Structure formats: C-alpha cells, structure tokens
mmCIF file of C-alpha atoms in Angstrom:
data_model
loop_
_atom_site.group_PDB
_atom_site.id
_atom_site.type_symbol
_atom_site.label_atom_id
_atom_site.label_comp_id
_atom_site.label_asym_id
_atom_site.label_seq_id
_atom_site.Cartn_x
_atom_site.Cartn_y
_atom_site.Cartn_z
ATOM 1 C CA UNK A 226 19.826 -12.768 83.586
ATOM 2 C CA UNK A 227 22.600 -15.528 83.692
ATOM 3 C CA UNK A 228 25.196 -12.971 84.420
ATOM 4 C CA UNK A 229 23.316 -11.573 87.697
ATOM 5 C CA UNK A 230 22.512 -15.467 88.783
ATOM 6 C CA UNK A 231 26.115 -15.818 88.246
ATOM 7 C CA UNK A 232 26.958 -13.542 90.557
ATOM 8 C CA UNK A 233 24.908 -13.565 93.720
ATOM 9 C CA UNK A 234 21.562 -12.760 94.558
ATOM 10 C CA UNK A 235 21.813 -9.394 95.194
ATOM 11 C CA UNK A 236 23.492 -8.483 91.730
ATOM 12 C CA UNK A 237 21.601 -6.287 88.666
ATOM 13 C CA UNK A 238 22.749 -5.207 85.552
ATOM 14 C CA UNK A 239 24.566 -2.103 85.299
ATOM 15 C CA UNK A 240 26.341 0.556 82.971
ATOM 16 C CA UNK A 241 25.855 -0.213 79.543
ATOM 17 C CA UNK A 242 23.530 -3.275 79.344
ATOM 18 C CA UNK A 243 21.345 -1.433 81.816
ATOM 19 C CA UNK A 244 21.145 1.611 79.264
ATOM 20 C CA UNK A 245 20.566 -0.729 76.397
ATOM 21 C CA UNK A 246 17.648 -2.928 78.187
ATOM 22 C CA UNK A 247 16.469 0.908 79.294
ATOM 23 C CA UNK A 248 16.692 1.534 75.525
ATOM 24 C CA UNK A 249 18.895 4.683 76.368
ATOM 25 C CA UNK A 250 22.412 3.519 74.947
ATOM 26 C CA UNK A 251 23.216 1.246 71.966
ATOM 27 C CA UNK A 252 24.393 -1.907 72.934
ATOM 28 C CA UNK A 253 28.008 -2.221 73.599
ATOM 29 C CA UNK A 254 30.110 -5.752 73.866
ATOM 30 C CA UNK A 255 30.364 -5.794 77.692
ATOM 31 C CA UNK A 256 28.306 -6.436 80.174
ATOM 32 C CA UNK A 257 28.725 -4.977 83.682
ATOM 33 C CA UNK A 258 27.295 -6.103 86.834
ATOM 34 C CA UNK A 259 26.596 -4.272 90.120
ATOM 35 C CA UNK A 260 27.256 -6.144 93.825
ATOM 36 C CA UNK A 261 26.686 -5.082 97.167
ATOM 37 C CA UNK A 262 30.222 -4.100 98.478
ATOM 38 C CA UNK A 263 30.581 -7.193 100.509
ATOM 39 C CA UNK A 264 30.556 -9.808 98.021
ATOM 40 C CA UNK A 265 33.844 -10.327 96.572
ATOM 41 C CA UNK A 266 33.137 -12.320 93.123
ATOM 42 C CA UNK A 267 34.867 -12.714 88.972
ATOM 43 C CA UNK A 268 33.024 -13.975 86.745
ATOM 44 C CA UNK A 269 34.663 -14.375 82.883
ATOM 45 C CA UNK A 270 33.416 -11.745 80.596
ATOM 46 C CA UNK A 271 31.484 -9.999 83.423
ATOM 47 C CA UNK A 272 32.844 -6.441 84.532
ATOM 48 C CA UNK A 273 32.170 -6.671 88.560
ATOM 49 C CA UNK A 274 31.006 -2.762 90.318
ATOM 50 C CA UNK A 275 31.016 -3.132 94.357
ATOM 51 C CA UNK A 276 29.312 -0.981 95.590
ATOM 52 C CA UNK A 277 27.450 0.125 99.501
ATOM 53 C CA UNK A 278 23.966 -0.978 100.094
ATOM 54 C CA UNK A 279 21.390 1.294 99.188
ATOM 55 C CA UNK A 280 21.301 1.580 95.328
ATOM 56 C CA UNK A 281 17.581 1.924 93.796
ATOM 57 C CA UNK A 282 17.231 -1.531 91.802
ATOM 58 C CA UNK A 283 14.625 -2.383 88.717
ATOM 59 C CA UNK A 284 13.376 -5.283 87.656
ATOM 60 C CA UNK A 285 12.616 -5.524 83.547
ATOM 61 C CA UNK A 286 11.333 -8.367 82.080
ATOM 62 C CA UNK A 287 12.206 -10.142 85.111
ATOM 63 C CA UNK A 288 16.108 -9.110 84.869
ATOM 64 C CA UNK A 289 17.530 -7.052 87.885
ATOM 65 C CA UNK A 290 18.861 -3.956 86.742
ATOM 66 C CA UNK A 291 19.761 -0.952 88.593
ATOM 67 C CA UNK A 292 17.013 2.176 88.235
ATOM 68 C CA UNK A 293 17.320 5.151 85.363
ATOM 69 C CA UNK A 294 18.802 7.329 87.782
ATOM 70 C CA UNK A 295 21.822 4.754 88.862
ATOM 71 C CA UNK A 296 22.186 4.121 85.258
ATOM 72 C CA UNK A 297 22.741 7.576 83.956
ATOM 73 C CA UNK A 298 24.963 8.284 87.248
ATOM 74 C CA UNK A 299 27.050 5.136 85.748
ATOM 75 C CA UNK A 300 27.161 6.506 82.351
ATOM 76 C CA UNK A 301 28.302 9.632 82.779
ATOM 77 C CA UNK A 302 31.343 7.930 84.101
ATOM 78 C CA UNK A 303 31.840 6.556 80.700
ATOM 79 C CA UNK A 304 30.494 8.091 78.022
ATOM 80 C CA UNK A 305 31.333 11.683 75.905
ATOM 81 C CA UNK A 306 29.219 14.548 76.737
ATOM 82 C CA UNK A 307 27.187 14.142 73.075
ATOM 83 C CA UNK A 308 26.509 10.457 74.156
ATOM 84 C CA UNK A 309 25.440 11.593 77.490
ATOM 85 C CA UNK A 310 23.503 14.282 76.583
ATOM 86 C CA UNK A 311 21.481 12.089 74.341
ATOM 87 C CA UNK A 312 21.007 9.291 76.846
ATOM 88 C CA UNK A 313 19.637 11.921 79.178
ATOM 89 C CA UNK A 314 17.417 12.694 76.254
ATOM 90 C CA UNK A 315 16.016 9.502 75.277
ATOM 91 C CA UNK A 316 15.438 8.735 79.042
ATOM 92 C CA UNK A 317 12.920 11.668 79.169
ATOM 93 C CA UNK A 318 11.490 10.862 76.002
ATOM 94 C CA UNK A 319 10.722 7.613 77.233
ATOM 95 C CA UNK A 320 9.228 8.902 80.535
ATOM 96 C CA UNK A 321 11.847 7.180 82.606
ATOM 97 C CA UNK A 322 12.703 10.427 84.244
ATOM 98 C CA UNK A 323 12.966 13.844 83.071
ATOM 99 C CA UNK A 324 15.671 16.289 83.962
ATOM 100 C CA UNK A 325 14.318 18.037 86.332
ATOM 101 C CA UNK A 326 13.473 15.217 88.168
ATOM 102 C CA UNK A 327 17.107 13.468 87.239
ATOM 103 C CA UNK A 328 18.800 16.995 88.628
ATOM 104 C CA UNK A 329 16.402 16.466 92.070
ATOM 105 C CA UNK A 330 17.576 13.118 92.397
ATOM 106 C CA UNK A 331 21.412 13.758 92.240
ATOM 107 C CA UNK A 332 21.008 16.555 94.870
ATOM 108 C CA UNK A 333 19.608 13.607 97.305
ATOM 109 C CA UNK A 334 22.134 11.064 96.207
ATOM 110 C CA UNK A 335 25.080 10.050 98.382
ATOM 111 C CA UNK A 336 28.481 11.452 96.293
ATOM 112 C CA UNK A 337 30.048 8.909 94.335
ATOM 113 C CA UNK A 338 31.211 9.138 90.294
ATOM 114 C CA UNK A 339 29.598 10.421 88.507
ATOM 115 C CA UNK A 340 27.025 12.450 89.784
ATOM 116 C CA UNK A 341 29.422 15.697 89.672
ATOM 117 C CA UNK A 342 29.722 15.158 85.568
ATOM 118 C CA UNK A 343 26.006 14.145 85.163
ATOM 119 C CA UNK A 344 24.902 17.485 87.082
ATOM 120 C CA UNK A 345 27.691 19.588 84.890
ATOM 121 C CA UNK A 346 26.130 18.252 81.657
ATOM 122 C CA UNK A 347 22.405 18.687 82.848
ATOM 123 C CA UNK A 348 23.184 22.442 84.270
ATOM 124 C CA UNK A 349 25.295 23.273 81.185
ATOM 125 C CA UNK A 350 23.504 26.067 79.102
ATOM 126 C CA UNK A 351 24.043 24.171 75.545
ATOM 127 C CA UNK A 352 22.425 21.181 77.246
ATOM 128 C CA UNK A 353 19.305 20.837 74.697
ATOM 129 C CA UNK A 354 15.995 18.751 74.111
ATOM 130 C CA UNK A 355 14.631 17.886 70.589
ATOM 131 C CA UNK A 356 12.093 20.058 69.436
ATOM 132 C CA UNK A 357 9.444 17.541 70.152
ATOM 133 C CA UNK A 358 10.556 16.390 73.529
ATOM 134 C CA UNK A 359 10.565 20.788 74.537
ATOM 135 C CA UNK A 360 7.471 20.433 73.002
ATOM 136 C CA UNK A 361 6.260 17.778 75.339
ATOM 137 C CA UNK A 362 7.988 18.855 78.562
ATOM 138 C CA UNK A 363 6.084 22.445 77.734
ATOM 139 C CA UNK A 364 2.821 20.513 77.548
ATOM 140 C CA UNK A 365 3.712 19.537 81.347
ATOM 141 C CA UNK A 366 3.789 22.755 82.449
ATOM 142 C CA UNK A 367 0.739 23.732 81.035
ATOM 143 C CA UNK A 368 -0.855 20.963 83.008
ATOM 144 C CA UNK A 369 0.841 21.760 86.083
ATOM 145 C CA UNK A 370 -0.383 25.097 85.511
ATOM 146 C CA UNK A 371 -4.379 23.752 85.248
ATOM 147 C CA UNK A 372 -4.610 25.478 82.224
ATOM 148 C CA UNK A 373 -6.140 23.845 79.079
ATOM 149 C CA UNK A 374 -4.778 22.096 76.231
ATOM 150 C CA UNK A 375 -3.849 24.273 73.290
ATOM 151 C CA UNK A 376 -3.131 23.583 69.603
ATOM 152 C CA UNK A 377 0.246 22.333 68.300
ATOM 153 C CA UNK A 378 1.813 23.282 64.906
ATOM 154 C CA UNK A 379 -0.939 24.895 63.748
ATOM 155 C CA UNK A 380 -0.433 27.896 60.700
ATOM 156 C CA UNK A 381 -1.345 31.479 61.671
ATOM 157 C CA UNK A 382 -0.491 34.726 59.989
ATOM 158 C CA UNK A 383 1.314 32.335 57.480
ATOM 159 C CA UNK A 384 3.774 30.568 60.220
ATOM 160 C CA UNK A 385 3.657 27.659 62.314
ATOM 161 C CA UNK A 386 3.533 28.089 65.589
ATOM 162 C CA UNK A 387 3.615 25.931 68.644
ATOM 163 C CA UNK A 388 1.063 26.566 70.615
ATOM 164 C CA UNK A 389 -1.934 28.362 70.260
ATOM 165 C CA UNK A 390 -5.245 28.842 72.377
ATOM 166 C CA UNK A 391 -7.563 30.269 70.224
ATOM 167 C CA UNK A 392 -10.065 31.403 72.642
ATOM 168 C CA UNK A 393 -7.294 33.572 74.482
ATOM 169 C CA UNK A 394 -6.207 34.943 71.368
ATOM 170 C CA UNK A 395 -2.184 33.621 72.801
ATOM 171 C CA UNK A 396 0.792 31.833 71.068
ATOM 172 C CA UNK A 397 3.856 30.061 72.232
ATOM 173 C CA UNK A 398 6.725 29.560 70.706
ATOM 174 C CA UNK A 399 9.411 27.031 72.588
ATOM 175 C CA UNK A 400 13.287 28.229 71.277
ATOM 176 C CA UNK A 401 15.309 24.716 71.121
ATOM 177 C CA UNK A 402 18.711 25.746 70.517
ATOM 178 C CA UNK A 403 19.184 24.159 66.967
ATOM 179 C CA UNK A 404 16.667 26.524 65.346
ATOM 180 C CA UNK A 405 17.197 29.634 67.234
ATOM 181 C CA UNK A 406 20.369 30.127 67.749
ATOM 182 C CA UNK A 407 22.085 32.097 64.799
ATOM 183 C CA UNK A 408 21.302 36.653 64.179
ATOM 184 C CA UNK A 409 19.285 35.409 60.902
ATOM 185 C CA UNK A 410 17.321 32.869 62.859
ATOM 186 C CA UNK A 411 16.491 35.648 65.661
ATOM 187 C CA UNK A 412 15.413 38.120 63.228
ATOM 188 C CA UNK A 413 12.957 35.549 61.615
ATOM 189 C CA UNK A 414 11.582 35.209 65.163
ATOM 190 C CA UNK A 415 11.429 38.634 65.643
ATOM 191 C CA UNK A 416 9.023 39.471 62.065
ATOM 192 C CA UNK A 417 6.517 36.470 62.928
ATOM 193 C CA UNK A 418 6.405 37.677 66.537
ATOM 194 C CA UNK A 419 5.547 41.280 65.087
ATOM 195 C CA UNK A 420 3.354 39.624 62.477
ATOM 196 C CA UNK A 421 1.392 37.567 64.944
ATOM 197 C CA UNK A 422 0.902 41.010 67.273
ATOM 198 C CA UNK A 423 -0.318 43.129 64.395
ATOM 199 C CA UNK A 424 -2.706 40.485 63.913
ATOM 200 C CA UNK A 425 -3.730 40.756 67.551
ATOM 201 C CA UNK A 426 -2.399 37.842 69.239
ATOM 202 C CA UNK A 427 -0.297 37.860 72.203
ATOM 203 C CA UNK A 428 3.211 36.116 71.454
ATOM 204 C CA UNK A 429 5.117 34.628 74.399
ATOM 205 C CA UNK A 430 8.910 32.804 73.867
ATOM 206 C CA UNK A 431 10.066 30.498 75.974
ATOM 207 C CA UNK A 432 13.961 29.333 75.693
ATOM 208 C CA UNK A 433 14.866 25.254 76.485
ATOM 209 C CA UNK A 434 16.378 26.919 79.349
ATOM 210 C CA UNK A 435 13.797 28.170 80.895
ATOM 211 C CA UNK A 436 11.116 25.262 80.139
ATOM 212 C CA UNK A 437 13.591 22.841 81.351
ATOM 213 C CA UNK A 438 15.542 24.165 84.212
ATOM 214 C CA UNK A 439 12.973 27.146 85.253
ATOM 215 C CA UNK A 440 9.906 25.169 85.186
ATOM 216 C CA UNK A 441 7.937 26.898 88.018
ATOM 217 C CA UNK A 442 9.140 30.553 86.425
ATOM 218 C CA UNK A 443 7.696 29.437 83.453
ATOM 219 C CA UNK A 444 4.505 28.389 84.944
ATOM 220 C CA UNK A 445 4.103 31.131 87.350
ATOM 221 C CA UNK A 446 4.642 33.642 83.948
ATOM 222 C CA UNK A 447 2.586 31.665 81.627
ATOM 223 C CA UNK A 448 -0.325 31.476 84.481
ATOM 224 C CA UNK A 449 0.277 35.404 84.997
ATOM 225 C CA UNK A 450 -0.249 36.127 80.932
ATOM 226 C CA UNK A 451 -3.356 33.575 80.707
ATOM 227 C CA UNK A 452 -5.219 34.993 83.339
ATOM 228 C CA UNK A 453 -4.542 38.725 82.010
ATOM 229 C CA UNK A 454 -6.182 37.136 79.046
ATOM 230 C CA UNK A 455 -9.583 35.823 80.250
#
C-alpha cells in the first residue's frame, strides 16, 4: 500500500506483487508499480511501469492492484513458459479467470507486451490443466449444457472413471496430458473403454484440448450423445 501512496494516486501494484497478493506467483524481492503514462515519478526500491489510461484496476484488501488479466499480460513478459503456464493455472483454479475467458480478453485488449506470448502459451497444444482443474472446467460445461450433475471418480467395471450418470447408462473420461499421453497409456484407455461398452455403457473421451479451447464443440457433442440417451 505504501509503495502505491508513494507514487501517486492513480498507481496499483503490478507484475509480481500483483501475482503474489492474487496468490498466482511466489513472491519475488521486487515490487513493481503501474502509473498512468503522464506521471513521471522514482521511488527507491520501487520498479516504475507507465503506462496509457485505460488499464482494468483491483482493489484487494484495500491495496490497488491491477486486474488478473493485466497481471498475467505482465507476467508473461517475465516469466518461463512452465512458470507461466502454471500462473495461468492457479488463476483458473482460483476462479479469477479461466482460459477461455483470459484468451477472450486478449483478443479485446489494445497490443502491448505481452499479450502475443500469453496467447502463444494459452493456444499451444501442450498447454495443460491438472486433472482436477479439467475436471472442474468439464463440470462447467455440463452446466452450460443444462444437463445434470453426474458422479465423479466413481469405480465401474473395476476402473475409475470420471464421470458417470447412472440413469443414462454414460461415462466420461477427461484425457489431461500427463496420464494419457504415452502408446501404453492409450492402450489402457482403449481396454476400459471396451470394458465399460461390453458392460453396456456408452464411453465418451474428451482431450484438455477440446474441454478447454473447444468448449461449445464439446457441449454441442456431449448435449447431442445425452439426448440420444433419454
């Protein structure tokens, strides 16, 4: 707070200490500080970003910070794809903003740095969520699609799946890359798919691809399957 005061009215954290007081970034020994482009000020031990009018501003336990979006925009100016990637990640898992929404907000951003690196990252096929956070941006979808709530991680035919909705007899299993990416990982998809089927279920796979950057193919094919169904 004493380093915005210290610098103007219109000033907010920025960079790293708005990532850490986001809880996105560890906290790093500098402390950066965003002011409209007129305001010419140094302060010791504060790094000083001038920058046009118009940036979307927080406020966080009463400390001015710029928004989740501005932050990650600033980040990705900074930090190694890994770090980035997981910032990106712990901002959806703490409902901050998701990347879908994150990609929709760069497209309506004015260009500045940045935003080209943060949309390579997010568009990037190895981009990846945790298994839980798929798990939960799936849930969204289902939702969106009016459809009701299934079971999670629940043991059928003597694997775990996903999702299930016993009354439509259907089971979903989300692919994060960590777990499904090798030929001996893909087979062992393959025999519980066919195990679930000759048990009479209907088995649909849906990659982190497609839940995260295909949301409304997902939901238009997961609405098409449910309805066949019922």
């Amino acid at each position: 707070m004493a380093a915005t005061l210290a610098c103007g009215p219109h000033a907010c954290i920025s960079h790293h200490g708005a990532g850490w007081l986001w809880g996105i970034v560890e906290w790093r020994d500098r402390l950066d500080v965003v002011v409209p482009a007129r305001v010419h000020r140094r302060r010791p031990g504060i790094w000083v970003h001038r920058r046009l009018a118009g940036d979307a501003h927080r406020r966080l336990k009463g400390i001015p910070l710029t928004d989740p979006v501005d932050t990650l925009i600033d980040l990705a100016c900074e930090l190694p794809d890994p770090l980035l990637e997981r910032a990106i990640r712990e901002a959806d898992r703490l409902d901050l903003v998701d990347p879908e929404a994150l990609r929709a907000a760069l497209d309506a951003t004015p260009r500045r740095p940045g935003i080209g690196r943060l949309r390579s990252v997010l568009d990037a096929p190895t981009f990846e969520l945790t298994d839980s956070e798929l798990e939960r941006r799936f849930l969204r979808l289902v939702h969106r699609a009016n459809l009701p709530s299934p079971l999670t991680q629940v043991w059928l035919s003597a694997y775990r799946v996903d999702f299930y909705w016993p009354t439509l007899g259907l089971v979903v299993e989300t692919d994060g890359l960590t777990y499904h990416r090798t030929a001996s990982q893909q087979k062992e998809d393959r025999i519980r798919d066919q195990a679930h089927t000759a048990a009479g279920l209907t088995v649909l796979r849906f990659t982190a691809f497609q839940v995260n950057f295909e949301p409304e193919r997902t939901v238009a094919t997961l609405t098409a399957v449910v309805s066949r169904l019922r």
